Amino acid sequence: MIEVQNLSKTFTLHRKDPGFLGSLKSLLWREKIKKHAVCDVSFKIEPGEIVGLLGANGAGKTTLVKMLSGIIHPSSGEASVLGYTPWERNNALRRNISLIMGQKAQLWWDLPAADCFLLLKEIYYLSDQEYQESLGSLCELLDVHSELNVQIRRLSLGERMKMELIAALLHRPKVVFLDEPTIGLDFSAQKAIRKFLLEYRAVHNPIMVVTSHYMEDIKQLCKRILIIRHGDLVYDGNLHAVANQYARDKTLEIYLDTPSADDLSFLNNFKEVKILENSNNRLRIQVERNEASRVASEVLAKFPVTDLTIEEVPLESIIEKIYQNKSH
Amino acid sequence: MNWLNLSWQIYTSEARKLMSYRADFWAKSLVTFLTAMTIAYCLWHSIYESTGKTEIQGYRFEVMILYYFVILNVRKLVEGEELGGGMSQEIYDGSLSRYLIYPLNYLRFKYIQHLGAQFPIYLQVAFFTLLFPLLFTFQLEIPLSLTHLLLALLIIYLAHFTQFLMLYCIEGIAFWADNIWSLIVMLRFTGRLLGGVMLPLEIFPDWATPLLNLLPFKSFFYLPTKIMMGEATLAQITSGLMTLLIWMVILAIVGKFTWRRGLLTYSGVGI
């Protein structure tokens, strides 16, 4: 289980004026500025949950992951991962967590993957049997047997990412932090990684915390999401419930048997209705989400309808609006 | 046993990594060693010839060349090929993060890696030792006993560890400073100058002797060289060993403090 209480992190940065004079000045005196990366965040993650951590660039997602994996110390607050304080770096905890960083290679570039895995076998004190079983099943799932003896630096990005996944999961961790696991990968490689993560999860059931800018990763992997904006946790809940909370409207798309709808005065009976289009046999109406089915019934009763769909605002748009602190 | 297996794996991984770059492995060592020996030979040859002396500060020309040959090999064994900067680079680019997640002691890991990086150097030193009689046809009597050889190797090992601790302390400054490269270069340059790699310490003025005895560099390079040349007394060996041990303790304490404080400020950039 992961428990986080009032966790905050503030970085001190140095500001330097541009140009030669700025450089000279900075030799003698540098202005310090404070950056609040994570502010008073609290949440809980139960065993076996996969949680998506969303936020715009610089929102504080990675800082939060770095604190939970023990890489950095918080400025204030508390966190417990599997019963341990992560930044105390207890080996009992470190044997049960892993962090996959899509933007940063963790394996040793000059060694072949097989040598890196042997090193990790000893780091995690895996027995020969545990190692062979784990490596065999991970290689099978990711289909990378033929690349095991190639130097990491010579692998393609997709192959390297697969090796990073094997390295991170070799010791079967109970908590896995995935920071942008599919960044820079082509569509089929992204799909393969997502499929692998789901299969791995089905067998081993670890806690997974996924940060990604690809909504497809989040939609496929996570039921619950945490949205961080400027360091604040602004949403913690079901991925699909985010629409109920943040998207006030739905759009009715109606295809008519006539060129357009003549009399739409009945729409005045509903709150916040907006006619988006009424031509070429097509009528599009934006309505408050609770009124959508009633409006649809009225339209069906009044016009010769050939097709009708009720559209949700795309999840990507809702989340983008939350990032920007706007509402639909 | 687990710890031994891990140490062996780290050691061999590092050695394999360095030996996989074959051209670099031979070119770097041959060029640097032969250049340094050629400079020493030409410089001292002209000094002996122009002054007309057969001995300078107790060194005949042949002994002076032997001194440079031994001390250059000792320097390689103590320092290694790299100038350092690996640990500070890991702080700057965030690679340190992976070691904070792995269940291991970073200092121990890096030291064993550092030892692994020495393995190719053992091969190079053995090769150069075989090369010496072919390059120089001097008739020299070296009163080197097995005890002296073992003592010299022990001091070289302790010196290697002490200079690693020194790097550990200095590279830890990277938690606060944006660039520590100049510090590493200064350390290496000062160490070689005050350790007798550039000039035999007998050439230094008398007033410098207390300072040379206080710093660890004399024990890094000059002392093991003198032991192998059969010219060190028991008192000099004991005093050198004590200096190394005291510096080891000081550096271990300073290093631990620096890194403990530094890790509190570490931001893990790059991820």
Coordinates of C-alpha atoms in Angstrom, one line a residue:
Chain A
M1 CA 0.0 0.0 0.0
I2 CA 1.1 3.6 -0.7
E3 CA 0.0 6.3 1.7
V4 CA 0.8 9.9 1.2
Q5 CA 0.0 12.7 3.6
N6 CA 0.5 16.4 3.0
L7 CA 3.6 15.8 0.9
S8 CA 5.4 18.9 -0.5
K9 CA 8.6 19.6 -2.3
T10 CA 10.1 23.0 -2.9
F11 CA 13.3 23.4 -5.0
T12 CA 15.7 26.3 -4.7
L13 CA 16.9 27.4 -8.1
H14 CA 19.4 30.1 -9.2
R15 CA 18.4 32.8 -11.6
K16 CA 20.9 34.3 -13.9
D17 CA 20.4 37.4 -16.0
P18 CA 21.1 36.8 -19.7
G19 CA 24.2 38.1 -21.4
F20 CA 27.9 38.7 -20.5
L21 CA 27.1 41.2 -17.7
G22 CA 24.6 38.7 -16.3
S23 CA 27.4 36.0 -16.2
L24 CA 29.8 38.4 -14.5
K25 CA 27.2 39.3 -11.9
S26 CA 26.4 35.7 -11.2
L27 CA 30.1 35.1 -10.4
L28 CA 29.6 37.3 -7.4
W29 CA 26.0 37.0 -6.5
R30 CA 23.2 34.7 -7.6
E31 CA 19.5 35.3 -7.0
K32 CA 17.7 32.3 -5.5
I33 CA 14.2 31.5 -6.4
K34 CA 11.8 29.0 -4.8
K35 CA 9.8 26.6 -7.0
H36 CA 7.0 24.7 -5.3
A37 CA 6.9 21.5 -7.3
V38 CA 4.5 19.5 -5.1
C39 CA 2.1 21.2 -2.6
D40 CA 0.4 19.4 0.2
V41 CA -0.6 16.3 -1.7
S42 CA -2.4 13.4 0.1
F43 CA -3.8 10.1 -1.3
K44 CA -3.8 6.4 -0.8
I45 CA -3.2 3.5 -3.3
E46 CA -4.4 0.0 -2.4
P47 CA -2.4 -3.2 -3.2
G48 CA -2.9 -4.2 -6.8
E49 CA -4.2 -0.9 -8.1
I50 CA -3.0 0.8 -11.2
V51 CA -3.1 4.5 -10.9
G52 CA -2.5 7.1 -13.6
L53 CA -0.7 10.2 -12.6
L54 CA -1.6 13.0 -15.0
G55 CA -0.5 16.6 -15.3
A56 CA 1.0 19.0 -17.8
N57 CA 4.8 19.4 -18.1
G58 CA 6.2 20.7 -14.9
A59 CA 3.1 20.0 -12.9
G60 CA 5.0 17.9 -10.3
K61 CA 4.2 14.3 -11.4
T62 CA 7.8 13.2 -11.7
T63 CA 8.8 15.0 -8.5
L64 CA 6.1 13.0 -6.7
V65 CA 7.3 9.8 -8.3
K66 CA 10.9 10.6 -7.3
M67 CA 9.8 11.1 -3.7
L68 CA 7.8 7.9 -3.6
S69 CA 10.6 5.9 -5.0
G70 CA 13.1 7.4 -2.5
I71 CA 15.3 9.3 -5.0
I72 CA 14.7 12.7 -3.4
H73 CA 13.6 14.0 0.0
P74 CA 10.4 16.0 0.5
S75 CA 10.4 19.5 2.0
S76 CA 7.6 18.4 4.3
G77 CA 4.9 15.8 4.7
E78 CA 4.9 12.0 5.1
A79 CA 4.7 9.0 2.8
S80 CA 4.7 5.3 3.3
V81 CA 5.4 2.7 0.6
L82 CA 4.8 -0.9 1.7
G83 CA 5.1 0.4 5.3
Y84 CA 8.5 2.1 4.8
T85 CA 9.4 5.8 4.4
P86 CA 10.9 5.7 0.9
W87 CA 13.6 8.4 1.3
E88 CA 15.1 6.4 4.2
R89 CA 16.1 3.9 1.5
N90 CA 15.6 0.8 3.4
N91 CA 16.9 -2.2 1.5
A92 CA 13.7 -4.2 2.3
L93 CA 11.7 -1.6 0.5
R94 CA 14.2 -1.2 -2.4
R95 CA 14.0 -4.9 -3.1
N96 CA 10.3 -4.6 -3.7
I97 CA 10.0 -1.5 -5.8
S98 CA 11.2 -0.4 -9.2
L99 CA 11.2 2.7 -11.4
I100 CA 11.0 2.7 -15.2
M101 CA 12.0 6.0 -16.7
G102 CA 11.1 6.2 -20.4
Q103 CA 13.3 9.3 -20.8
K104 CA 16.3 8.0 -19.0
A105 CA 18.3 4.8 -19.6
Q106 CA 18.9 2.9 -16.4
L107 CA 20.9 0.0 -17.8
W108 CA 24.6 0.2 -18.4
W109 CA 25.1 1.4 -22.0
D110 CA 28.4 -0.3 -22.6
L111 CA 27.2 -3.8 -21.5
P112 CA 24.9 -6.2 -23.4
A113 CA 21.5 -6.6 -21.8
A114 CA 22.3 -10.2 -20.6
D115 CA 25.3 -8.8 -18.6
C116 CA 23.1 -6.0 -17.1
F117 CA 20.6 -8.6 -16.0
L118 CA 23.3 -10.8 -14.4
L119 CA 24.4 -7.8 -12.4
L120 CA 20.8 -7.1 -11.4
K121 CA 20.4 -10.7 -10.4
E122 CA 23.2 -10.2 -7.8
I123 CA 22.0 -6.8 -6.8
Y124 CA 18.5 -8.2 -5.9
Y125 CA 20.0 -11.5 -4.5
L126 CA 17.9 -13.6 -6.8
S127 CA 18.6 -17.4 -6.8
D128 CA 19.5 -19.0 -10.1
Q129 CA 16.1 -20.6 -10.3
E130 CA 14.2 -17.3 -9.6
Y131 CA 16.4 -15.5 -12.1
Q132 CA 16.0 -18.0 -14.9
E133 CA 12.2 -18.3 -14.4
S134 CA 11.7 -14.5 -14.2
L135 CA 14.0 -13.7 -17.2
G136 CA 12.5 -16.5 -19.3
S137 CA 8.9 -15.4 -18.8
L138 CA 9.7 -11.7 -19.3
C139 CA 11.7 -12.4 -22.5
E140 CA 8.9 -14.6 -23.7
L141 CA 6.3 -11.9 -23.1
L142 CA 8.4 -9.2 -24.8
D143 CA 9.9 -11.5 -27.5
V144 CA 13.5 -10.2 -27.1
H145 CA 15.6 -13.4 -26.9
S146 CA 17.7 -12.5 -29.9
E147 CA 18.7 -9.1 -28.6
L148 CA 20.0 -10.2 -25.2
N149 CA 23.6 -10.2 -26.2
V150 CA 23.7 -6.9 -28.0
Q151 CA 25.2 -3.8 -26.2
I152 CA 22.4 -1.6 -24.8
R153 CA 23.7 1.4 -26.8
R154 CA 23.2 -0.5 -30.1
L155 CA 19.5 -1.3 -29.5
S156 CA 16.7 0.6 -31.0
L157 CA 14.5 2.7 -28.6
G158 CA 11.7 0.2 -28.6
E159 CA 14.1 -2.7 -27.9
R160 CA 15.9 -0.7 -25.2
M161 CA 12.6 0.1 -23.5
K162 CA 11.8 -3.7 -23.5
M163 CA 15.1 -4.4 -21.8
E164 CA 14.5 -1.6 -19.3
L165 CA 11.1 -3.2 -18.5
I166 CA 12.8 -6.6 -18.0
A167 CA 15.4 -5.0 -15.8
A168 CA 12.8 -3.3 -13.7
L169 CA 10.6 -6.4 -13.3
L170 CA 13.2 -9.1 -12.9
H171 CA 12.9 -9.1 -9.1
R172 CA 9.1 -9.1 -9.3
P173 CA 8.5 -5.8 -7.4
K174 CA 5.4 -5.2 -5.4
V175 CA 5.4 -1.5 -6.5
V176 CA 6.3 -0.3 -10.0
F177 CA 6.6 3.3 -10.9
L178 CA 6.4 3.9 -14.7
D179 CA 7.4 7.3 -15.8
E180 CA 6.5 7.8 -19.4
P181 CA 7.0 4.1 -20.4
T182 CA 6.0 4.6 -24.0
I183 CA 7.6 8.0 -24.8
G184 CA 9.1 8.2 -28.2
L185 CA 7.9 4.7 -29.3
D186 CA 6.0 4.0 -32.5
F187 CA 2.3 3.0 -32.3
S188 CA 2.9 -0.8 -32.4
A189 CA 5.7 -0.6 -29.8
Q190 CA 3.4 1.4 -27.5
K191 CA 0.7 -1.2 -28.0
A192 CA 3.1 -4.1 -27.3
I193 CA 4.3 -2.4 -24.0
R194 CA 0.8 -1.7 -22.9
K195 CA -0.2 -5.3 -23.6
F196 CA 2.8 -6.6 -21.7
L197 CA 2.1 -4.4 -18.7
L198 CA -1.5 -5.7 -18.6
E199 CA -0.3 -9.3 -18.9
Y200 CA 2.3 -8.8 -16.2
R201 CA -0.2 -7.2 -13.9
A202 CA -2.7 -10.0 -14.4
V203 CA -0.1 -12.5 -13.1
H204 CA 1.8 -10.6 -10.4
N205 CA -0.7 -7.9 -9.3
P206 CA 1.7 -5.2 -8.2
I207 CA 0.8 -1.6 -7.5
M208 CA 1.5 0.4 -10.6
V209 CA 1.8 4.2 -10.8
V210 CA 1.9 5.3 -14.4
T211 CA 2.7 8.8 -15.6
S212 CA 2.2 9.4 -19.3
H213 CA 1.2 12.1 -21.7
Y214 CA -0.4 9.5 -24.0
M215 CA -4.0 9.2 -23.0
E216 CA -4.1 5.8 -24.6
D217 CA -1.7 4.5 -22.0
I218 CA -3.9 5.8 -19.2
K219 CA -7.1 4.6 -20.8
Q220 CA -5.8 1.1 -21.4
L221 CA -4.0 0.7 -18.1
C222 CA -5.7 2.7 -15.4
K223 CA -9.1 2.8 -13.8
R224 CA -8.2 5.5 -11.3
I225 CA -6.3 8.8 -12.1
L226 CA -4.7 11.5 -10.0
I227 CA -4.5 14.9 -11.8
I228 CA -1.8 17.3 -10.6
R229 CA -1.9 21.0 -11.5
H230 CA 1.0 23.3 -10.5
G231 CA 1.9 20.9 -7.7
D232 CA -1.7 20.6 -6.3
L233 CA -3.7 17.4 -6.5
V234 CA -6.9 18.5 -8.2
Y235 CA -8.6 15.2 -9.0
D236 CA -8.4 11.8 -7.5
G237 CA -11.0 9.3 -8.8
N238 CA -12.3 7.1 -11.5
L239 CA -11.0 7.8 -15.0
H240 CA -14.4 7.8 -16.5
A241 CA -16.1 9.7 -13.6
V242 CA -13.8 12.7 -14.5
A243 CA -16.3 13.5 -17.3
N244 CA -19.3 13.7 -14.9
Q245 CA -17.3 16.0 -12.7
Y246 CA -15.7 18.3 -15.2
A247 CA -17.6 18.0 -18.5
R248 CA -21.0 19.7 -18.0
D249 CA -22.2 19.1 -21.5
K250 CA -22.9 16.4 -24.1
T251 CA -23.4 16.8 -27.8
L252 CA -26.4 15.4 -29.7
E253 CA -25.6 14.5 -33.3
I254 CA -28.8 13.9 -35.3
Y255 CA -29.2 13.0 -38.9
L256 CA -32.6 14.0 -40.4
D257 CA -34.6 12.9 -43.3
T258 CA -35.2 16.6 -44.1
P259 CA -32.6 19.2 -45.0
S260 CA -32.9 20.9 -41.6
A261 CA -35.1 21.1 -38.5
D262 CA -37.8 23.8 -38.8
D263 CA -39.0 24.6 -35.4
L264 CA -36.5 24.3 -32.5
S265 CA -38.4 26.5 -30.1
F266 CA -39.0 23.5 -27.8
L267 CA -35.3 23.7 -26.9
N268 CA -36.1 26.9 -24.9
N269 CA -37.5 24.6 -22.2
F270 CA -34.1 23.3 -21.5
K271 CA -31.2 25.0 -19.7
E272 CA -28.0 26.0 -21.5
V273 CA -28.8 24.5 -24.9
K274 CA -26.7 25.6 -27.8
I275 CA -27.4 24.8 -31.5
L276 CA -24.1 24.1 -33.1
E277 CA -25.3 23.2 -36.6
N278 CA -28.6 22.9 -38.4
S279 CA -28.1 22.2 -42.1
N280 CA -27.4 19.5 -44.7
N281 CA -29.6 17.0 -42.9
R282 CA -27.5 17.4 -39.8
L283 CA -28.5 18.9 -36.5
R284 CA -25.9 19.2 -33.7
I285 CA -27.0 20.4 -30.3
Q286 CA -24.9 21.0 -27.1
V287 CA -26.9 20.3 -24.0
E288 CA -26.3 20.0 -20.3
R289 CA -25.3 16.4 -19.6
N290 CA -28.3 15.6 -17.4
E291 CA -30.8 16.8 -20.0
A292 CA -29.2 14.9 -22.9
S293 CA -31.6 12.0 -22.9
R294 CA -34.7 14.2 -22.5
V295 CA -33.7 16.4 -25.4
A296 CA -33.0 13.3 -27.5
S297 CA -36.5 12.0 -26.8
E298 CA -38.1 15.3 -27.8
V299 CA -36.1 15.4 -31.0
L300 CA -37.0 11.8 -31.9
A301 CA -40.7 12.7 -31.3
K302 CA -40.7 15.9 -33.4
F303 CA -38.5 15.1 -36.4
P304 CA -37.9 12.3 -38.9
V305 CA -34.6 11.1 -37.5
T306 CA -32.4 8.6 -39.4
D307 CA -29.6 8.5 -36.8
L308 CA -28.9 9.9 -33.4
T309 CA -25.8 9.8 -31.2
I310 CA -25.0 11.3 -27.8
E311 CA -21.3 12.2 -27.7
E312 CA -19.2 12.7 -24.5
V313 CA -16.6 15.4 -24.7
P314 CA -13.3 13.5 -25.4
L315 CA -11.4 12.6 -22.3
E316 CA -8.3 14.2 -23.7
S317 CA -10.1 17.6 -23.9
I318 CA -11.5 17.3 -20.4
I319 CA -8.1 16.6 -18.9
E320 CA -6.5 19.3 -21.0
K321 CA -9.1 21.8 -19.6
I322 CA -8.3 20.6 -16.1
Y323 CA -4.6 21.1 -16.7
Q324 CA -5.5 24.7 -17.7
N325 CA -8.0 25.2 -14.9
K326 CA -11.0 25.7 -17.2
S327 CA -14.3 24.0 -17.2
H328 CA -16.4 22.8 -20.1
Chain B
M1 CA 28.1 -15.1 -0.3
N2 CA 25.5 -12.9 -2.0
W3 CA 27.7 -9.9 -1.4
L4 CA 30.8 -11.7 -2.8
N5 CA 28.8 -12.7 -6.0
L6 CA 27.6 -9.2 -6.4
S7 CA 31.1 -7.8 -6.0
W8 CA 32.5 -10.3 -8.5
Q9 CA 29.8 -9.4 -11.0
I10 CA 30.4 -5.6 -10.6
Y11 CA 34.2 -6.1 -10.9
T12 CA 34.0 -8.3 -14.0
S13 CA 31.3 -6.2 -15.7
E14 CA 33.6 -3.1 -15.4
A15 CA 36.6 -5.0 -16.6
R16 CA 34.7 -6.5 -19.6
K17 CA 33.3 -3.1 -20.5
L18 CA 36.7 -1.4 -20.7
M19 CA 38.3 -4.3 -22.5
S20 CA 35.6 -4.2 -25.1
Y21 CA 37.1 -1.0 -26.5
R22 CA 40.3 -2.7 -27.7
A23 CA 41.8 0.1 -29.8
D24 CA 41.2 2.6 -27.0
F25 CA 42.7 0.1 -24.5
W26 CA 46.0 -0.1 -26.2
A27 CA 46.3 3.3 -27.9
K28 CA 45.6 5.3 -24.7
S29 CA 48.0 3.3 -22.6
L30 CA 50.8 3.0 -25.1
V31 CA 50.8 6.6 -26.2
T32 CA 50.6 8.1 -22.7
F33 CA 53.3 5.8 -21.3
L34 CA 55.7 6.0 -24.2
T35 CA 55.3 9.8 -24.4
A36 CA 56.0 10.3 -20.7
M37 CA 59.0 8.0 -20.9
T38 CA 60.4 9.7 -24.0
I39 CA 60.1 13.1 -22.4
A40 CA 61.8 12.0 -19.2
Y41 CA 64.6 10.3 -21.1
C42 CA 65.3 13.3 -23.4
L43 CA 65.0 15.9 -20.7
W44 CA 67.3 14.1 -18.2
H45 CA 69.7 13.1 -20.9
S46 CA 70.3 16.7 -21.8
I47 CA 70.4 17.8 -18.2
Y48 CA 73.1 15.2 -17.3
E49 CA 75.0 16.1 -20.5
S50 CA 74.9 19.9 -20.1
T51 CA 75.8 19.8 -16.4
G52 CA 78.5 17.2 -16.9
K53 CA 77.4 15.5 -13.7
T54 CA 77.2 11.8 -13.3
E55 CA 74.8 12.0 -10.3
I56 CA 72.0 14.5 -9.4
Q57 CA 70.6 14.3 -5.9
G58 CA 71.9 10.7 -5.6
Y59 CA 70.5 9.6 -9.0
R60 CA 72.7 8.3 -11.8
F61 CA 71.1 8.7 -15.2
E62 CA 70.2 5.0 -15.4
V63 CA 68.6 5.1 -12.0
M64 CA 66.7 8.2 -12.9
I65 CA 65.2 6.5 -15.9
L66 CA 64.3 3.4 -13.8
Y67 CA 62.7 5.8 -11.3
Y68 CA 60.4 7.3 -14.0
F69 CA 59.7 3.9 -15.4
V70 CA 58.6 2.5 -12.0
I71 CA 56.7 5.6 -10.8
L72 CA 54.7 6.0 -14.1
N73 CA 53.6 2.4 -13.6
V74 CA 52.8 3.0 -9.9
R75 CA 50.8 6.1 -11.0
K76 CA 48.7 4.0 -13.4
L77 CA 48.1 1.4 -10.7
V78 CA 47.1 4.0 -8.1
E79 CA 45.1 6.4 -10.3
G80 CA 43.9 4.4 -13.2
E81 CA 43.4 5.8 -16.7
E82 CA 40.4 8.0 -16.0
L83 CA 40.8 11.5 -14.6
G84 CA 37.7 10.9 -12.5
G85 CA 34.4 12.8 -12.8
G86 CA 32.2 9.7 -13.0
M87 CA 30.4 10.2 -9.8
S88 CA 29.9 14.0 -10.3
Q89 CA 28.6 13.3 -13.8
E90 CA 26.0 10.9 -12.3
I91 CA 24.9 13.7 -9.9
Y92 CA 24.7 16.2 -12.8
D93 CA 22.8 14.0 -15.3
G94 CA 20.6 12.2 -12.7
S95 CA 22.1 8.7 -13.3
L96 CA 22.7 8.6 -9.6
S97 CA 19.0 7.9 -9.2
R98 CA 19.2 4.3 -10.3
Y99 CA 21.7 3.5 -7.5
L100 CA 19.3 5.1 -5.0
I101 CA 16.6 2.7 -6.1
Y102 CA 18.8 -0.4 -6.1
P103 CA 19.3 -2.2 -2.8
L104 CA 23.0 -1.5 -2.6
N105 CA 25.6 0.8 -1.1
Y106 CA 26.6 3.4 -3.7
L107 CA 30.1 3.9 -2.3
R108 CA 30.8 0.2 -2.2
F109 CA 29.4 -0.3 -5.7
K110 CA 31.5 2.6 -7.2
Y111 CA 34.7 1.4 -5.4
I112 CA 34.4 -2.2 -6.8
Q113 CA 33.7 -0.7 -10.2
H114 CA 36.8 1.5 -9.7
L115 CA 38.7 -1.7 -8.9
G116 CA 37.3 -3.5 -12.0
A117 CA 38.5 -0.6 -14.1
Q118 CA 42.0 -1.3 -12.8
F119 CA 42.1 -4.9 -14.2
P120 CA 43.1 -3.8 -17.8
I121 CA 45.8 -1.7 -16.2
Y122 CA 47.4 -4.7 -14.5
L123 CA 47.7 -6.2 -18.0
Q124 CA 49.2 -3.0 -19.3
V125 CA 51.7 -2.7 -16.5
A126 CA 52.8 -6.4 -16.9
F127 CA 53.3 -5.7 -20.6
F128 CA 55.4 -2.5 -20.0
T129 CA 57.5 -4.4 -17.4
L130 CA 58.3 -7.0 -20.0
L131 CA 59.1 -4.1 -22.5
F132 CA 61.6 -2.3 -20.2
P133 CA 64.6 -4.6 -20.8
L134 CA 64.0 -4.3 -24.6
L135 CA 63.9 -0.5 -24.5
F136 CA 66.7 0.2 -22.1
T137 CA 69.9 -1.9 -22.0
F138 CA 71.1 -0.7 -18.6
Q139 CA 72.9 -2.9 -16.2
L140 CA 71.1 -2.2 -12.9
E141 CA 71.2 -4.1 -9.6
I142 CA 67.8 -3.8 -7.8
P143 CA 67.9 -5.2 -4.3
L144 CA 64.2 -6.1 -4.4
S145 CA 63.0 -8.9 -2.1
L146 CA 59.6 -10.6 -2.0
T147 CA 58.8 -8.8 1.2
H148 CA 59.5 -5.5 -0.3
L149 CA 57.4 -6.3 -3.4
L150 CA 54.5 -7.4 -1.2
L151 CA 54.8 -4.2 1.0
A152 CA 54.9 -2.0 -2.2
L153 CA 51.8 -3.8 -3.5
L154 CA 50.0 -3.3 -0.1
I155 CA 50.8 0.4 -0.2
I156 CA 49.7 0.7 -3.8
Y157 CA 46.4 -0.9 -2.9
L158 CA 45.9 1.4 0.1
A159 CA 46.9 4.4 -2.0
H160 CA 44.4 3.4 -4.7
F161 CA 41.6 3.3 -2.0
T162 CA 42.7 6.6 -0.5
Q163 CA 42.7 8.4 -3.8
F164 CA 39.3 6.9 -4.5
L165 CA 38.0 8.4 -1.2
M166 CA 39.6 11.7 -2.2
L167 CA 37.7 11.7 -5.5
Y168 CA 34.5 10.6 -3.6
C169 CA 34.8 13.7 -1.4
I170 CA 35.6 16.1 -4.2
E171 CA 32.9 14.8 -6.5
G172 CA 30.3 15.1 -3.8
I173 CA 30.7 18.8 -4.1
A174 CA 28.8 18.4 -7.3
F175 CA 25.6 18.4 -5.2
W176 CA 26.1 22.2 -4.7
A177 CA 28.6 23.3 -7.4
D178 CA 27.7 23.4 -11.1
N179 CA 31.2 22.3 -12.3
I180 CA 33.9 20.5 -10.3
W181 CA 36.1 19.5 -13.2
S182 CA 38.7 22.1 -12.3
L183 CA 39.0 20.7 -8.8
I184 CA 39.6 17.2 -10.1
V185 CA 42.3 18.5 -12.5
M186 CA 43.9 20.5 -9.7
L187 CA 43.9 17.4 -7.4
R188 CA 45.5 15.2 -10.0
F189 CA 48.1 17.8 -10.9
T190 CA 49.0 18.6 -7.3
G191 CA 49.1 14.9 -6.4
R192 CA 51.5 14.1 -9.2
L193 CA 53.7 17.1 -8.5
L194 CA 53.9 16.5 -4.7
G195 CA 53.9 12.7 -5.1
G196 CA 57.1 12.7 -7.2
V197 CA 55.6 11.7 -10.5
M198 CA 56.9 14.8 -12.3
L199 CA 60.2 15.2 -10.4
P200 CA 61.9 13.0 -7.8
L201 CA 61.1 14.4 -4.3
E202 CA 64.8 14.8 -3.5
I203 CA 64.9 17.7 -5.9
F204 CA 62.4 19.7 -3.8
P205 CA 63.8 22.2 -1.3
D206 CA 64.2 21.1 2.4
W207 CA 61.5 23.4 3.6
A208 CA 58.9 21.5 1.5
T209 CA 59.7 18.2 3.3
P210 CA 57.3 18.6 6.3
L211 CA 54.5 19.5 3.8
L212 CA 55.3 16.5 1.6
N213 CA 55.2 14.2 4.7
L214 CA 51.9 15.6 5.9
L215 CA 50.1 15.1 2.6
P216 CA 49.2 11.6 1.3
F217 CA 50.7 12.0 -2.2
K218 CA 54.2 11.0 -1.3
S219 CA 52.8 7.6 -0.1
F220 CA 50.7 7.3 -3.2
F221 CA 53.6 7.3 -5.7
Y222 CA 57.0 8.0 -4.3
L223 CA 57.0 5.5 -1.5
P224 CA 56.0 2.4 -3.4
T225 CA 58.5 3.4 -6.2
K226 CA 61.3 3.7 -3.7
I227 CA 60.3 0.3 -2.0
M228 CA 60.5 -1.4 -5.4
M229 CA 63.8 0.2 -6.1
G230 CA 65.0 -1.2 -2.8
E231 CA 65.7 2.2 -1.4
A232 CA 63.1 2.7 1.3
T233 CA 63.8 2.2 5.0
L234 CA 61.5 0.5 7.5
A235 CA 60.9 3.9 9.2
Q236 CA 59.9 5.5 5.9
I237 CA 57.5 2.6 5.1
T238 CA 55.9 2.7 8.6
S239 CA 55.5 6.5 8.5
G240 CA 54.0 6.3 4.9
L241 CA 51.6 3.6 6.0
M242 CA 50.5 5.7 9.0
T243 CA 49.9 8.8 6.8
L244 CA 47.8 6.7 4.4
L245 CA 45.7 5.3 7.3
I246 CA 45.1 8.7 8.9
W247 CA 44.1 10.2 5.5
M248 CA 41.8 7.3 4.9
V249 CA 39.9 7.9 8.1
I250 CA 39.7 11.7 7.5
L251 CA 38.5 11.2 3.9
A252 CA 35.9 8.5 4.9
I253 CA 34.4 10.9 7.5
V254 CA 34.4 13.9 5.2
G255 CA 33.0 11.9 2.3
K256 CA 30.2 10.4 4.4
F257 CA 29.2 13.8 5.7
T258 CA 29.4 15.4 2.2
W259 CA 27.3 12.8 0.6
R260 CA 24.7 12.6 3.4
R261 CA 24.2 16.3 3.2
G262 CA 24.4 16.3 -0.6
L263 CA 21.7 13.6 -1.0
L264 CA 19.3 15.9 0.9
T265 CA 19.7 18.5 -1.8
Y266 CA 19.7 16.0 -4.8
S267 CA 17.0 16.7 -7.3
G268 CA 17.5 13.8 -9.7
V269 CA 17.4 16.0 -12.8
G270 CA 17.0 14.4 -16.2
I271 CA 14.0 12.2 -15.4

